[in-house]
PDB file of C-alpha atoms in Angstrom:
ATOM      1  CA  MET A   1       2.623 -12.491  13.504  1.00  0.00           C
ATOM      2  CA  GLU A   2       5.114 -10.040  14.855  1.00  0.00           C
ATOM      3  CA  LYS A   3       8.147 -11.570  13.084  1.00  0.00           C
ATOM      4  CA  PHE A   4       6.387 -12.315   9.955  1.00  0.00           C
ATOM      5  CA  SER A   5       4.793  -8.770   9.817  1.00  0.00           C
ATOM      6  CA  LYS A   6       8.700  -7.450  10.225  1.00  0.00           C
ATOM      7  CA  ARG A   7      10.018  -9.973   7.624  1.00  0.00           C
ATOM      8  CA  LEU A   8       7.431  -9.073   5.381  1.00  0.00           C
ATOM      9  CA  SER A   9       7.520  -5.199   5.689  1.00  0.00           C
ATOM     10  CA  LYS A  10      11.434  -5.706   4.778  1.00  0.00           C
ATOM     11  CA  ILE A  11      10.618  -7.961   1.688  1.00  0.00           C
ATOM     12  CA  LEU A  12       8.236  -5.154   0.623  1.00  0.00           C
ATOM     13  CA  SER A  13      11.095  -2.661   1.550  1.00  0.00           C
ATOM     14  CA  ASN A  14      13.689  -4.416  -0.495  1.00  0.00           C
ATOM     15  CA  ILE A  15      10.885  -4.352  -3.283  1.00  0.00           C
ATOM     16  CA  LEU A  16       9.972  -0.616  -3.040  1.00  0.00           C
ATOM     17  CA  MET A  17      13.688   0.122  -3.358  1.00  0.00           C
ATOM     18  CA  VAL A  18      13.739  -1.861  -6.808  1.00  0.00           C
ATOM     19  CA  ILE A  19      10.841   0.108  -8.004  1.00  0.00           C
ATOM     20  CA  ILE A  20      12.462   3.587  -7.071  1.00  0.00           C
ATOM     21  CA  VAL A  21      15.699   2.424  -8.783  1.00  0.00           C
ATOM     22  CA  LEU A  22      13.656   1.392 -12.145  1.00  0.00           C
ATOM     23  CA  LEU A  23      11.597   4.719 -11.944  1.00  0.00           C
ATOM     24  CA  THR A  24      14.684   6.621 -11.468  1.00  0.00           C
ATOM     25  CA  VAL A  25      15.993   5.070 -14.796  1.00  0.00           C
ATOM     26  CA  VAL A  26      13.113   5.204 -16.881  1.00  0.00           C
ATOM     27  CA  VAL A  27      12.322   8.666 -16.064  1.00  0.00           C
ATOM     28  CA  ALA A  28      16.157   9.583 -16.574  1.00  0.00           C
ATOM     29  CA  LEU A  29      15.968   7.834 -20.224  1.00  0.00           C
ATOM     30  CA  GLN A  30      12.639   9.572 -20.826  1.00  0.00           C
ATOM     31  CA  VAL A  31      14.678  13.039 -19.869  1.00  0.00           C
ATOM     32  CA  ILE A  32      17.829  12.169 -21.694  1.00  0.00           C
ATOM     33  CA  THR A  33      15.711  10.914 -25.057  1.00  0.00           C
ATOM     34  CA  ARG A  34      13.531  14.356 -24.939  1.00  0.00           C
ATOM     35  CA  ILE A  35      16.380  16.258 -24.933  1.00  0.00           C
ATOM     36  CA  LEU A  36      18.011  14.731 -28.151  1.00  0.00           C
ATOM     37  CA  LYS A  37      14.163  15.082 -29.643  1.00  0.00           C
ATOM     38  CA  ILE A  38      13.598  11.442 -29.687  1.00  0.00           C
ATOM     39  CA  SER A  39      10.197  10.133 -28.352  1.00  0.00           C
ATOM     40  CA  ILE A  40       9.771   6.583 -26.109  1.00  0.00           C
ATOM     41  CA  PRO A  41       6.152   6.532 -25.609  1.00  0.00           C
ATOM     42  CA  TRP A  42       6.663   3.296 -23.428  1.00  0.00           C
ATOM     43  CA  ALA A  43       8.800   5.358 -20.975  1.00  0.00           C
ATOM     44  CA  GLU A  44       5.981   7.381 -19.811  1.00  0.00           C
ATOM     45  CA  GLU A  45       3.485   4.760 -19.426  1.00  0.00           C
ATOM     46  CA  LEU A  46       5.929   2.462 -17.478  1.00  0.00           C
ATOM     47  CA  ALA A  47       7.051   5.653 -15.342  1.00  0.00           C
ATOM     48  CA  ARG A  48       2.952   6.026 -14.400  1.00  0.00           C
ATOM     49  CA  PHE A  49       2.547   2.262 -13.649  1.00  0.00           C
ATOM     50  CA  LEU A  50       5.656   2.182 -11.616  1.00  0.00           C
ATOM     51  CA  LEU A  51       4.313   5.180  -9.513  1.00  0.00           C
ATOM     52  CA  ILE A  52       1.113   3.043  -8.842  1.00  0.00           C
ATOM     53  CA  TRP A  53       2.731   0.364  -7.630  1.00  0.00           C
ATOM     54  CA  LEU A  54       4.957   2.153  -5.778  1.00  0.00           C
ATOM     55  CA  THR A  55       1.797   4.350  -4.177  1.00  0.00           C
ATOM     56  CA  PHE A  56      -0.297   0.949  -2.945  1.00  0.00           C
ATOM     57  CA  ILE A  57       2.902  -1.157  -1.549  1.00  0.00           C
ATOM     58  CA  GLY A  58       4.231   1.859   0.118  1.00  0.00           C
ATOM     59  CA  THR A  59       1.117   2.543   1.846  1.00  0.00           C
ATOM     60  CA  SER A  60       0.897  -0.781   3.490  1.00  0.00           C
ATOM     61  CA  VAL A  61       4.515  -0.909   4.422  1.00  0.00           C
ATOM     62  CA  ALA A  62       3.800   2.688   6.117  1.00  0.00           C
ATOM     63  CA  ILE A  63       1.241   1.270   8.136  1.00  0.00           C
ATOM     64  CA  HIS A  64       3.745  -1.064   9.661  1.00  0.00           C
ATOM     65  CA  GLU A  65       6.023   1.856  10.193  1.00  0.00           C
ATOM     66  CA  LYS A  66       3.379   3.668  11.612  1.00  0.00           C
ATOM     67  CA  MET A  67       3.790   6.481   9.715  1.00  0.00           C
ATOM     68  CA  HIS A  68       0.441   7.344   8.755  1.00  0.00           C
ATOM     69  CA  LEU A  69      -1.113  10.750   9.956  1.00  0.00           C
ATOM     70  CA  ALA A  70      -3.425  10.268  12.891  1.00  0.00           C
ATOM     71  CA  VAL A  71      -5.084  12.834  14.749  1.00  0.00           C
ATOM     72  CA  LYS A  72      -4.958  11.539  18.511  1.00  0.00           C
ATOM     73  CA  PHE A  73      -6.336  14.685  19.826  1.00  0.00           C
ATOM     74  CA  PHE A  74      -9.762  13.964  19.792  1.00  0.00           C
ATOM     75  CA  VAL A  75      -9.150  10.530  21.179  1.00  0.00           C
ATOM     76  CA  ARG A  76      -7.366  11.669  24.358  1.00  0.00           C
ATOM     77  CA  LEU A  77     -10.048  13.755  25.243  1.00  0.00           C
ATOM     78  CA  ALA A  78     -11.956  10.845  25.664  1.00  0.00           C
ATOM     79  CA  PRO A  79     -12.145   8.386  29.203  1.00  0.00           C
ATOM     80  CA  ILE A  80      -9.738   5.561  29.136  1.00  0.00           C
ATOM     81  CA  LYS A  81     -12.179   2.937  28.404  1.00  0.00           C
ATOM     82  CA  ALA A  82     -13.375   4.863  25.534  1.00  0.00           C
ATOM     83  CA  GLN A  83      -9.841   5.548  24.323  1.00  0.00           C
ATOM     84  CA  TYR A  84      -9.542   1.788  23.833  1.00  0.00           C
ATOM     85  CA  TYR A  85     -13.243   1.049  21.883  1.00  0.00           C
ATOM     86  CA  ILE A  86     -12.394   3.752  19.511  1.00  0.00           C
ATOM     87  CA  GLY A  87      -9.362   2.141  18.709  1.00  0.00           C
ATOM     88  CA  LEU A  88     -10.922  -1.150  18.367  1.00  0.00           C
ATOM     89  CA  PHE A  89     -13.357   0.762  16.301  1.00  0.00           C
ATOM     90  CA  THR A  90     -10.972   2.447  14.124  1.00  0.00           C
ATOM     91  CA  TYR A  91      -9.250  -0.995  13.543  1.00  0.00           C
ATOM     92  CA  SER A  92     -12.567  -2.372  12.445  1.00  0.00           C
ATOM     93  CA  ILE A  93     -13.087   0.339   9.814  1.00  0.00           C
ATOM     94  CA  MET A  94      -9.683  -0.217   8.450  1.00  0.00           C
ATOM     95  CA  ILE A  95     -10.092  -4.306   8.486  1.00  0.00           C
ATOM     96  CA  ILE A  96     -13.210  -4.011   6.587  1.00  0.00           C
ATOM     97  CA  PHE A  97     -12.022  -1.241   4.329  1.00  0.00           C
ATOM     98  CA  PHE A  98      -8.946  -3.414   3.332  1.00  0.00           C
ATOM     99  CA  GLY A  99     -11.379  -6.705   2.985  1.00  0.00           C
ATOM    100  CA  SER A 100     -13.470  -4.825   0.998  1.00  0.00           C
ATOM    101  CA  LEU A 101     -10.635  -3.695  -1.266  1.00  0.00           C
ATOM    102  CA  ILE A 102      -9.061  -6.987  -1.784  1.00  0.00           C
ATOM    103  CA  PHE A 103     -12.156  -8.269  -3.514  1.00  0.00           C
ATOM    104  CA  ALA A 104     -13.365  -4.930  -5.390  1.00  0.00           C
ATOM    105  CA  GLY A 105      -9.532  -5.052  -6.067  1.00  0.00           C
ATOM    106  CA  TRP A 106      -9.606  -8.422  -7.648  1.00  0.00           C
ATOM    107  CA  ASN A 107     -12.764  -7.914  -9.558  1.00  0.00           C
ATOM    108  CA  LEU A 108     -11.204  -4.954 -11.112  1.00  0.00           C
ATOM    109  CA  ALA A 109      -8.206  -6.715 -12.420  1.00  0.00           C
ATOM    110  CA  LEU A 110     -10.313  -9.860 -13.642  1.00  0.00           C
ATOM    111  CA  THR A 111     -12.342  -7.073 -15.911  1.00  0.00           C
ATOM    112  CA  THR A 112      -9.798  -5.548 -17.214  1.00  0.00           C
ATOM    113  CA  MET A 113      -7.126  -8.373 -18.048  1.00  0.00           C
ATOM    114  CA  ASN A 114      -8.360  -8.646 -21.385  1.00  0.00           C
ATOM    115  CA  LYS A 115      -8.011  -4.575 -22.177  1.00  0.00           C
ATOM    116  CA  LEU A 116      -4.333  -3.382 -23.056  1.00  0.00           C
ATOM    117  CA  SER A 117      -2.388  -0.528 -22.250  1.00  0.00           C
ATOM    118  CA  SER A 118      -1.757   1.846 -24.724  1.00  0.00           C
ATOM    119  CA  SER A 119       2.006   1.801 -25.481  1.00  0.00           C
ATOM    120  CA  LEU A 120       3.455  -1.115 -23.349  1.00  0.00           C
ATOM    121  CA  GLN A 121       0.342  -3.432 -24.666  1.00  0.00           C
ATOM    122  CA  TRP A 122       0.385  -4.919 -21.103  1.00  0.00           C
ATOM    123  CA  PRO A 123      -2.992  -6.022 -19.696  1.00  0.00           C
ATOM    124  CA  MET A 124      -4.511  -3.366 -17.429  1.00  0.00           C
ATOM    125  CA  GLY A 125      -5.421  -5.847 -14.615  1.00  0.00           C
ATOM    126  CA  LEU A 126      -1.776  -6.397 -14.059  1.00  0.00           C
ATOM    127  CA  VAL A 127      -1.774  -2.705 -13.165  1.00  0.00           C
ATOM    128  CA  TYR A 128      -4.918  -2.691 -11.347  1.00  0.00           C
ATOM    129  CA  LEU A 129      -3.690  -6.441  -9.487  1.00  0.00           C
ATOM    130  CA  VAL A 130      -1.811  -4.162  -6.843  1.00  0.00           C
ATOM    131  CA  LEU A 131      -5.167  -3.050  -4.887  1.00  0.00           C
ATOM    132  CA  PRO A 132      -5.590  -7.020  -4.233  1.00  0.00           C
ATOM    133  CA  ILE A 133      -2.051  -7.363  -3.062  1.00  0.00           C
ATOM    134  CA  ALA A 134      -1.182  -4.475  -1.755  1.00  0.00           C
ATOM    135  CA  SER A 135      -4.810  -4.430   0.267  1.00  0.00           C
ATOM    136  CA  ILE A 136      -3.602  -7.893   1.693  1.00  0.00           C
ATOM    137  CA  PHE A 137      -0.435  -6.676   3.096  1.00  0.00           C
ATOM    138  CA  ALA A 138      -2.314  -3.942   4.398  1.00  0.00           C
ATOM    139  CA  LEU A 139      -4.652  -6.383   6.230  1.00  0.00           C
ATOM    140  CA  ILE A 140      -1.878  -8.466   7.348  1.00  0.00           C
ATOM    141  CA  PHE A 141      -0.231  -5.545   9.022  1.00  0.00           C
ATOM    142  CA  THR A 142      -3.665  -4.130  10.757  1.00  0.00           C
ATOM    143  CA  MET A 143      -4.287  -7.610  12.047  1.00  0.00           C
ATOM    144  CA  ASN A 144      -0.757  -7.274  13.840  1.00  0.00           C
ATOM    145  CA  GLU A 145      -1.257  -4.267  14.962  1.00  0.00           C
ATOM    146  CA  VAL A 146      -4.563  -5.431  16.590  1.00  0.00           C
ATOM    147  CA  THR A 147      -3.342  -7.799  18.130  1.00  0.00           C
ATOM    148  CA  GLN A 148      -0.270  -5.553  19.442  1.00  0.00           C
ATOM    149  CA  TYR A 149      -3.093  -3.390  20.181  1.00  0.00           C
ATOM    150  CA  ILE A 150      -4.930  -5.645  22.488  1.00  0.00           C
ATOM    151  CA  LYS A 151      -2.083  -7.032  24.673  1.00  0.00           C
ATOM    152  CA  LYS A 152      -1.278  -3.944  25.443  1.00  0.00           C
ATOM    153  CA  LYS A 153      -4.888  -3.169  26.768  1.00  0.00           C
ATOM    154  CA  GLY A 154      -5.537   0.059  24.476  1.00  0.00           C
ATOM    155  CA  GLU A 155      -1.994   1.847  23.958  1.00  0.00           C
ATOM    156  CA  PHE A 156      -3.538   3.687  20.737  1.00  0.00           C
ATOM    157  CA  SER A 157      -0.847   3.766  18.035  1.00  0.00           C
ATOM    158  CA  LEU A 158      -2.639   4.300  14.750  1.00  0.00           C
TER     159      LEU A 158
END
């Protein structure tokens, strides 16, 4: 699971780099065309959609890289055995959250698939599809963290 997780994170990081390049190009194009007093209505919408995908996919990669903010101060005040169970409880909440987000995001994507965006005329369900996709990745990374946590007998890495 560890190797798969690392490989998946590497692939997602490459996708994020492509999204950042596209976002930079679109925003630069929009700035240049505004200076020239030309309006490109789809550029702002595409930049917004790219930023949404960047944020959610980036969040799942941040879980793998352990880059999210964690307050360990109060956990470390608890006895060692309690710290282990606090960690398991925290991971359980994360698993429930991402599992719920997969189903809620999937339902949202399906119900908005017939609604079109204003400028690009893309199905809005494609934009919202990032919710279940990123949640699946986050769930995979969280499950990997749980297995590592149990193997290390409670080294709290959140």
